[in-house]
Amino acid sequence: MTDVIVRLPTVNHVDVDDAYTAGIVDGEGCILITRARRNLQLRVVVSNTNLEVLERLQLNYRGSVHVRKIYEPRKQIYDWAVSGPDATELLRQIIPYLIIKEKEAKIAVQYPHWTRKGAGALHPGKGTSVPEDIRRRREELAGRLLAERRR
C-alpha cells in the first residue's frame, strides 16, 4: 500500500486578511460614491459593534474609525471608512473574495482619482477644478453603482 501525501496549498497571511475583509464588506459594508463638498468621492464604509474588527481593518487598509452617537439601551456602533485611492486599492485586493458586492466593487475600481496638488499629481495646481471629463465619468459611475445596489 502506498502512502498518499496530500499537499495543501500554502495560504498567504495577506490572502486570509483579504478574504476576511471581503466577508465583512459583503455583510456589513457599503461601497459608495458620495458627494464631498462639490465633488464626488469613492468610499467604503463598514459599521459594526466590534471595535477590534474595525481597528484591524484600519491597520491593514488605512482609513479611519469613528464612534457613532447612540442612545441607551443600544449597543455602541463604530464606523470604519476608507476613501479615495485607498478605497480603490482595498477593493482591488478583495474583489476575488467578494460574493454579494463583487459587481459593485468592479464598477467602483473604475473611479478616476484626481488630485489638485502634490508630487505625482495628475493635474497639479492648487485651486484648479476637476476636469469636466473626469467629473462626467465620476457621475456616470455613481449612477451605475447606485443602480447595482438597488438590484
mmCIF file with all atom_site columns, C-alpha atoms in Angstrom:
data_model
loop_
_atom_site.group_PDB
_atom_site.id
_atom_site.type_symbol
_atom_site.label_atom_id
_atom_site.label_alt_id
_atom_site.label_comp_id
_atom_site.label_asym_id
_atom_site.label_entity_id
_atom_site.label_seq_id
_atom_site.pdbx_PDB_ins_code
_atom_site.Cartn_x
_atom_site.Cartn_y
_atom_site.Cartn_z
_atom_site.occupancy
_atom_site.B_iso_or_equiv
_atom_site.pdbx_formal_charge
_atom_site.auth_seq_id
_atom_site.auth_comp_id
_atom_site.auth_asym_id
_atom_site.auth_atom_id
_atom_site.pdbx_PDB_model_num
ATOM 1   C CA . MET A 1 1   ? 0.000   0.000  0.000   1.00 0.00 ? 1   MET A CA 1
ATOM 2   C CA . THR A 1 2   ? 1.339   3.400  -0.956  1.00 0.00 ? 2   THR A CA 1
ATOM 3   C CA . ASP A 1 3   ? 1.058   6.350  1.370   1.00 0.00 ? 3   ASP A CA 1
ATOM 4   C CA . VAL A 1 4   ? -0.672  9.286  -0.216  1.00 0.00 ? 4   VAL A CA 1
ATOM 5   C CA . ILE A 1 5   ? 0.632   12.673 0.731   1.00 0.00 ? 5   ILE A CA 1
ATOM 6   C CA . VAL A 1 6   ? -1.843  15.442 0.265   1.00 0.00 ? 6   VAL A CA 1
ATOM 7   C CA . ARG A 1 7   ? -0.212  18.799 -0.186  1.00 0.00 ? 7   ARG A CA 1
ATOM 8   C CA . LEU A 1 8   ? -2.464  21.632 0.796   1.00 0.00 ? 8   LEU A CA 1
ATOM 9   C CA . PRO A 1 9   ? -1.856  24.969 -0.857  1.00 0.00 ? 9   PRO A CA 1
ATOM 10  C CA . THR A 1 10  ? 0.015   27.413 1.298   1.00 0.00 ? 10  THR A CA 1
ATOM 11  C CA . VAL A 1 11  ? -2.086  30.305 2.437   1.00 0.00 ? 11  VAL A CA 1
ATOM 12  C CA . ASN A 1 12  ? -0.609  33.755 2.392   1.00 0.00 ? 12  ASN A CA 1
ATOM 13  C CA . HIS A 1 13  ? -1.419  35.807 5.509   1.00 0.00 ? 13  HIS A CA 1
ATOM 14  C CA . VAL A 1 14  ? -2.462  38.704 3.278   1.00 0.00 ? 14  VAL A CA 1
ATOM 15  C CA . ASP A 1 15  ? -4.881  36.445 1.367   1.00 0.00 ? 15  ASP A CA 1
ATOM 16  C CA . VAL A 1 16  ? -6.560  35.438 4.637   1.00 0.00 ? 16  VAL A CA 1
ATOM 17  C CA . ASP A 1 17  ? -6.955  39.085 5.668   1.00 0.00 ? 17  ASP A CA 1
ATOM 18  C CA . ASP A 1 18  ? -8.302  40.000 2.224   1.00 0.00 ? 18  ASP A CA 1
ATOM 19  C CA . ALA A 1 19  ? -10.798 37.119 2.289   1.00 0.00 ? 19  ALA A CA 1
ATOM 20  C CA . TYR A 1 20  ? -11.910 38.001 5.827   1.00 0.00 ? 20  TYR A CA 1
ATOM 21  C CA . THR A 1 21  ? -12.253 41.663 4.858   1.00 0.00 ? 21  THR A CA 1
ATOM 22  C CA . ALA A 1 22  ? -14.308 40.715 1.793   1.00 0.00 ? 22  ALA A CA 1
ATOM 23  C CA . GLY A 1 23  ? -16.703 38.827 4.062   1.00 0.00 ? 23  GLY A CA 1
ATOM 24  C CA . ILE A 1 24  ? -17.013 41.833 6.361   1.00 0.00 ? 24  ILE A CA 1
ATOM 25  C CA . VAL A 1 25  ? -17.586 44.224 3.427   1.00 0.00 ? 25  VAL A CA 1
ATOM 26  C CA . ASP A 1 26  ? -20.110 41.812 1.847   1.00 0.00 ? 26  ASP A CA 1
ATOM 27  C CA . GLY A 1 27  ? -22.078 41.516 5.083   1.00 0.00 ? 27  GLY A CA 1
ATOM 28  C CA . GLU A 1 28  ? -21.611 44.788 6.953   1.00 0.00 ? 28  GLU A CA 1
ATOM 29  C CA . GLY A 1 29  ? -20.199 47.221 4.406   1.00 0.00 ? 29  GLY A CA 1
ATOM 30  C CA . CYS A 1 30  ? -21.247 49.677 1.772   1.00 0.00 ? 30  CYS A CA 1
ATOM 31  C CA . ILE A 1 31  ? -19.437 50.793 -1.394  1.00 0.00 ? 31  ILE A CA 1
ATOM 32  C CA . LEU A 1 32  ? -20.379 54.379 -2.206  1.00 0.00 ? 32  LEU A CA 1
ATOM 33  C CA . ILE A 1 33  ? -19.595 57.263 -4.473  1.00 0.00 ? 33  ILE A CA 1
ATOM 34  C CA . THR A 1 34  ? -20.734 60.215 -2.377  1.00 0.00 ? 34  THR A CA 1
ATOM 35  C CA . ARG A 1 35  ? -20.707 63.958 -2.692  1.00 0.00 ? 35  ARG A CA 1
ATOM 36  C CA . ALA A 1 36  ? -17.883 65.597 -0.738  1.00 0.00 ? 36  ALA A CA 1
ATOM 37  C CA . ARG A 1 37  ? -18.307 69.349 -0.967  1.00 0.00 ? 37  ARG A CA 1
ATOM 38  C CA . ARG A 1 38  ? -18.646 69.997 -4.715  1.00 0.00 ? 38  ARG A CA 1
ATOM 39  C CA . ASN A 1 39  ? -17.018 66.776 -5.898  1.00 0.00 ? 39  ASN A CA 1
ATOM 40  C CA . LEU A 1 40  ? -17.695 63.063 -5.747  1.00 0.00 ? 40  LEU A CA 1
ATOM 41  C CA . GLN A 1 41  ? -15.604 60.685 -3.655  1.00 0.00 ? 41  GLN A CA 1
ATOM 42  C CA . LEU A 1 42  ? -15.244 56.894 -3.601  1.00 0.00 ? 42  LEU A CA 1
ATOM 43  C CA . ARG A 1 43  ? -15.761 55.446 -0.110  1.00 0.00 ? 43  ARG A CA 1
ATOM 44  C CA . VAL A 1 44  ? -16.022 52.048 1.513   1.00 0.00 ? 44  VAL A CA 1
ATOM 45  C CA . VAL A 1 45  ? -17.763 52.084 4.901   1.00 0.00 ? 45  VAL A CA 1
ATOM 46  C CA . VAL A 1 46  ? -18.212 49.247 7.399   1.00 0.00 ? 46  VAL A CA 1
ATOM 47  C CA . SER A 1 47  ? -20.358 49.589 10.530  1.00 0.00 ? 47  SER A CA 1
ATOM 48  C CA . ASN A 1 48  ? -20.001 47.195 13.431  1.00 0.00 ? 48  ASN A CA 1
ATOM 49  C CA . THR A 1 49  ? -20.364 46.971 17.198  1.00 0.00 ? 49  THR A CA 1
ATOM 50  C CA . ASN A 1 50  ? -16.957 45.294 17.498  1.00 0.00 ? 50  ASN A CA 1
ATOM 51  C CA . LEU A 1 51  ? -14.281 47.995 17.606  1.00 0.00 ? 51  LEU A CA 1
ATOM 52  C CA . GLU A 1 52  ? -11.459 45.428 17.403  1.00 0.00 ? 52  GLU A CA 1
ATOM 53  C CA . VAL A 1 53  ? -12.594 44.256 13.953  1.00 0.00 ? 53  VAL A CA 1
ATOM 54  C CA . LEU A 1 54  ? -12.679 47.809 12.616  1.00 0.00 ? 54  LEU A CA 1
ATOM 55  C CA . GLU A 1 55  ? -9.287  48.664 14.106  1.00 0.00 ? 55  GLU A CA 1
ATOM 56  C CA . ARG A 1 56  ? -7.855  45.647 12.286  1.00 0.00 ? 56  ARG A CA 1
ATOM 57  C CA . LEU A 1 57  ? -9.342  46.920 9.019   1.00 0.00 ? 57  LEU A CA 1
ATOM 58  C CA . GLN A 1 58  ? -7.801  50.322 9.693   1.00 0.00 ? 58  GLN A CA 1
ATOM 59  C CA . LEU A 1 59  ? -4.414  48.757 10.422  1.00 0.00 ? 59  LEU A CA 1
ATOM 60  C CA . ASN A 1 60  ? -4.465  46.694 7.213   1.00 0.00 ? 60  ASN A CA 1
ATOM 61  C CA . TYR A 1 61  ? -6.145  49.111 4.796   1.00 0.00 ? 61  TYR A CA 1
ATOM 62  C CA . ARG A 1 62  ? -5.839  52.606 6.326   1.00 0.00 ? 62  ARG A CA 1
ATOM 63  C CA . GLY A 1 63  ? -8.930  54.758 6.685   1.00 0.00 ? 63  GLY A CA 1
ATOM 64  C CA . SER A 1 64  ? -10.411 55.961 9.969   1.00 0.00 ? 64  SER A CA 1
ATOM 65  C CA . VAL A 1 65  ? -12.710 54.672 12.704  1.00 0.00 ? 65  VAL A CA 1
ATOM 66  C CA . HIS A 1 66  ? -15.465 56.871 14.123  1.00 0.00 ? 66  HIS A CA 1
ATOM 67  C CA . VAL A 1 67  ? -17.715 56.412 17.144  1.00 0.00 ? 67  VAL A CA 1
ATOM 68  C CA . ARG A 1 68  ? -21.371 56.809 16.270  1.00 0.00 ? 68  ARG A CA 1
ATOM 69  C CA . LYS A 1 69  ? -23.579 58.616 18.768  1.00 0.00 ? 69  LYS A CA 1
ATOM 70  C CA . ILE A 1 70  ? -26.077 56.165 20.229  1.00 0.00 ? 70  ILE A CA 1
ATOM 71  C CA . TYR A 1 71  ? -28.740 56.266 22.896  1.00 0.00 ? 71  TYR A CA 1
ATOM 72  C CA . GLU A 1 72  ? -29.268 53.735 25.673  1.00 0.00 ? 72  GLU A CA 1
ATOM 73  C CA . PRO A 1 73  ? -30.039 50.846 25.707  1.00 0.00 ? 73  PRO A CA 1
ATOM 74  C CA . ARG A 1 74  ? -28.493 50.357 22.259  1.00 0.00 ? 74  ARG A CA 1
ATOM 75  C CA . LYS A 1 75  ? -25.034 48.900 21.847  1.00 0.00 ? 75  LYS A CA 1
ATOM 76  C CA . GLN A 1 76  ? -22.233 51.234 20.740  1.00 0.00 ? 76  GLN A CA 1
ATOM 77  C CA . ILE A 1 77  ? -21.719 51.286 16.949  1.00 0.00 ? 77  ILE A CA 1
ATOM 78  C CA . TYR A 1 78  ? -18.473 52.171 15.186  1.00 0.00 ? 78  TYR A CA 1
ATOM 79  C CA . ASP A 1 79  ? -17.877 53.087 11.556  1.00 0.00 ? 79  ASP A CA 1
ATOM 80  C CA . TRP A 1 80  ? -14.682 52.434 9.604   1.00 0.00 ? 80  TRP A CA 1
ATOM 81  C CA . ALA A 1 81  ? -14.356 54.398 6.388   1.00 0.00 ? 81  ALA A CA 1
ATOM 82  C CA . VAL A 1 82  ? -11.684 54.443 3.710   1.00 0.00 ? 82  VAL A CA 1
ATOM 83  C CA . SER A 1 83  ? -11.825 56.770 0.727   1.00 0.00 ? 83  SER A CA 1
ATOM 84  C CA . GLY A 1 84  ? -10.022 57.852 -2.414  1.00 0.00 ? 84  GLY A CA 1
ATOM 85  C CA . PRO A 1 85  ? -7.124  55.791 -3.777  1.00 0.00 ? 85  PRO A CA 1
ATOM 86  C CA . ASP A 1 86  ? -7.005  53.766 -0.529  1.00 0.00 ? 86  ASP A CA 1
ATOM 87  C CA . ALA A 1 87  ? -10.598 52.634 -1.170  1.00 0.00 ? 87  ALA A CA 1
ATOM 88  C CA . THR A 1 88  ? -9.705  51.648 -4.731  1.00 0.00 ? 88  THR A CA 1
ATOM 89  C CA . GLU A 1 89  ? -6.693  49.645 -3.532  1.00 0.00 ? 89  GLU A CA 1
ATOM 90  C CA . LEU A 1 90  ? -8.805  47.893 -0.876  1.00 0.00 ? 90  LEU A CA 1
ATOM 91  C CA . LEU A 1 91  ? -11.424 46.900 -3.451  1.00 0.00 ? 91  LEU A CA 1
ATOM 92  C CA . ARG A 1 92  ? -8.794  45.620 -5.886  1.00 0.00 ? 92  ARG A CA 1
ATOM 93  C CA . GLN A 1 93  ? -7.391  43.389 -3.143  1.00 0.00 ? 93  GLN A CA 1
ATOM 94  C CA . ILE A 1 94  ? -10.732 41.933 -2.039  1.00 0.00 ? 94  ILE A CA 1
ATOM 95  C CA . ILE A 1 95  ? -12.604 41.594 -5.366  1.00 0.00 ? 95  ILE A CA 1
ATOM 96  C CA . PRO A 1 96  ? -11.500 37.940 -5.805  1.00 0.00 ? 96  PRO A CA 1
ATOM 97  C CA . TYR A 1 97  ? -13.211 37.099 -2.496  1.00 0.00 ? 97  TYR A CA 1
ATOM 98  C CA . LEU A 1 98  ? -16.380 39.214 -2.733  1.00 0.00 ? 98  LEU A CA 1
ATOM 99  C CA . ILE A 1 99  ? -19.676 37.480 -3.442  1.00 0.00 ? 99  ILE A CA 1
ATOM 100 C CA . ILE A 1 100 ? -22.522 39.909 -2.768  1.00 0.00 ? 100 ILE A CA 1
ATOM 101 C CA . LYS A 1 101 ? -20.765 43.158 -3.657  1.00 0.00 ? 101 LYS A CA 1
ATOM 102 C CA . GLU A 1 102 ? -18.457 41.904 -6.421  1.00 0.00 ? 102 GLU A CA 1
ATOM 103 C CA . LYS A 1 103 ? -20.287 43.775 -9.211  1.00 0.00 ? 103 LYS A CA 1
ATOM 104 C CA . GLU A 1 104 ? -20.368 46.980 -7.160  1.00 0.00 ? 104 GLU A CA 1
ATOM 105 C CA . ALA A 1 105 ? -16.631 46.725 -6.485  1.00 0.00 ? 105 ALA A CA 1
ATOM 106 C CA . LYS A 1 106 ? -15.851 46.158 -10.168 1.00 0.00 ? 106 LYS A CA 1
ATOM 107 C CA . ILE A 1 107 ? -17.725 49.357 -11.004 1.00 0.00 ? 107 ILE A CA 1
ATOM 108 C CA . ALA A 1 108 ? -16.106 51.309 -8.158  1.00 0.00 ? 108 ALA A CA 1
ATOM 109 C CA . VAL A 1 109 ? -12.492 50.450 -9.075  1.00 0.00 ? 109 VAL A CA 1
ATOM 110 C CA . GLN A 1 110 ? -13.011 52.291 -12.367 1.00 0.00 ? 110 GLN A CA 1
ATOM 111 C CA . TYR A 1 111 ? -13.417 55.544 -10.408 1.00 0.00 ? 111 TYR A CA 1
ATOM 112 C CA . PRO A 1 112 ? -10.925 58.128 -11.737 1.00 0.00 ? 112 PRO A CA 1
ATOM 113 C CA . HIS A 1 113 ? -8.889  59.775 -8.983  1.00 0.00 ? 113 HIS A CA 1
ATOM 114 C CA . TRP A 1 114 ? -7.555  63.245 -9.458  1.00 0.00 ? 114 TRP A CA 1
ATOM 115 C CA . THR A 1 115 ? -5.513  65.413 -7.153  1.00 0.00 ? 115 THR A CA 1
ATOM 116 C CA . ARG A 1 116 ? -5.014  69.152 -7.162  1.00 0.00 ? 116 ARG A CA 1
ATOM 117 C CA . LYS A 1 117 ? -1.561  69.311 -5.659  1.00 0.00 ? 117 LYS A CA 1
ATOM 118 C CA . GLY A 1 118 ? 1.414   67.284 -4.513  1.00 0.00 ? 118 GLY A CA 1
ATOM 119 C CA . ALA A 1 119 ? 4.008   65.014 -6.025  1.00 0.00 ? 119 ALA A CA 1
ATOM 120 C CA . GLY A 1 120 ? 2.669   62.807 -8.763  1.00 0.00 ? 120 GLY A CA 1
ATOM 121 C CA . ALA A 1 121 ? -0.469  64.870 -9.233  1.00 0.00 ? 121 ALA A CA 1
ATOM 122 C CA . LEU A 1 122 ? -2.256  64.237 -12.492 1.00 0.00 ? 122 LEU A CA 1
ATOM 123 C CA . HIS A 1 123 ? -3.177  67.900 -12.784 1.00 0.00 ? 123 HIS A CA 1
ATOM 124 C CA . PRO A 1 124 ? -1.023  69.842 -10.332 1.00 0.00 ? 124 PRO A CA 1
ATOM 125 C CA . GLY A 1 125 ? -2.078  73.305 -9.366  1.00 0.00 ? 125 GLY A CA 1
ATOM 126 C CA . LYS A 1 126 ? -3.687  74.415 -6.149  1.00 0.00 ? 126 LYS A CA 1
ATOM 127 C CA . GLY A 1 127 ? -7.215  75.664 -6.573  1.00 0.00 ? 127 GLY A CA 1
ATOM 128 C CA . THR A 1 128 ? -7.823  74.175 -10.005 1.00 0.00 ? 128 THR A CA 1
ATOM 129 C CA . SER A 1 129 ? -11.106 72.442 -10.726 1.00 0.00 ? 129 SER A CA 1
ATOM 130 C CA . VAL A 1 130 ? -11.651 68.791 -11.522 1.00 0.00 ? 130 VAL A CA 1
ATOM 131 C CA . PRO A 1 131 ? -11.617 68.485 -15.323 1.00 0.00 ? 131 PRO A CA 1
ATOM 132 C CA . GLU A 1 132 ? -15.062 68.089 -16.878 1.00 0.00 ? 132 GLU A CA 1
ATOM 133 C CA . ASP A 1 133 ? -14.310 64.678 -18.443 1.00 0.00 ? 133 ASP A CA 1
ATOM 134 C CA . ILE A 1 134 ? -13.319 63.276 -15.039 1.00 0.00 ? 134 ILE A CA 1
ATOM 135 C CA . ARG A 1 135 ? -16.376 64.851 -13.397 1.00 0.00 ? 135 ARG A CA 1
ATOM 136 C CA . ARG A 1 136 ? -18.680 63.262 -16.022 1.00 0.00 ? 136 ARG A CA 1
ATOM 137 C CA . ARG A 1 137 ? -17.035 59.834 -15.618 1.00 0.00 ? 137 ARG A CA 1
ATOM 138 C CA . ARG A 1 138 ? -17.472 60.012 -11.842 1.00 0.00 ? 138 ARG A CA 1
ATOM 139 C CA . GLU A 1 139 ? -21.159 60.911 -12.221 1.00 0.00 ? 139 GLU A CA 1
ATOM 140 C CA . GLU A 1 140 ? -21.679 58.024 -14.649 1.00 0.00 ? 140 GLU A CA 1
ATOM 141 C CA . LEU A 1 141 ? -20.011 55.533 -12.284 1.00 0.00 ? 141 LEU A CA 1
ATOM 142 C CA . ALA A 1 142 ? -22.016 56.871 -9.328  1.00 0.00 ? 142 ALA A CA 1
ATOM 143 C CA . GLY A 1 143 ? -25.219 56.200 -11.279 1.00 0.00 ? 143 GLY A CA 1
ATOM 144 C CA . ARG A 1 144 ? -24.131 52.689 -12.259 1.00 0.00 ? 144 ARG A CA 1
ATOM 145 C CA . LEU A 1 145 ? -23.109 51.885 -8.682  1.00 0.00 ? 145 LEU A CA 1
ATOM 146 C CA . LEU A 1 146 ? -26.436 53.123 -7.309  1.00 0.00 ? 146 LEU A CA 1
ATOM 147 C CA . ALA A 1 147 ? -28.357 51.081 -9.891  1.00 0.00 ? 147 ALA A CA 1
ATOM 148 C CA . GLU A 1 148 ? -26.365 47.953 -8.976  1.00 0.00 ? 148 GLU A CA 1
ATOM 149 C CA . ARG A 1 149 ? -27.028 48.460 -5.251  1.00 0.00 ? 149 ARG A CA 1
ATOM 150 C CA . ARG A 1 150 ? -30.780 48.690 -5.901  1.00 0.00 ? 150 ARG A CA 1
ATOM 151 C CA . ARG A 1 151 ? -30.905 45.293 -7.660  1.00 0.00 ? 151 ARG A CA 1
#
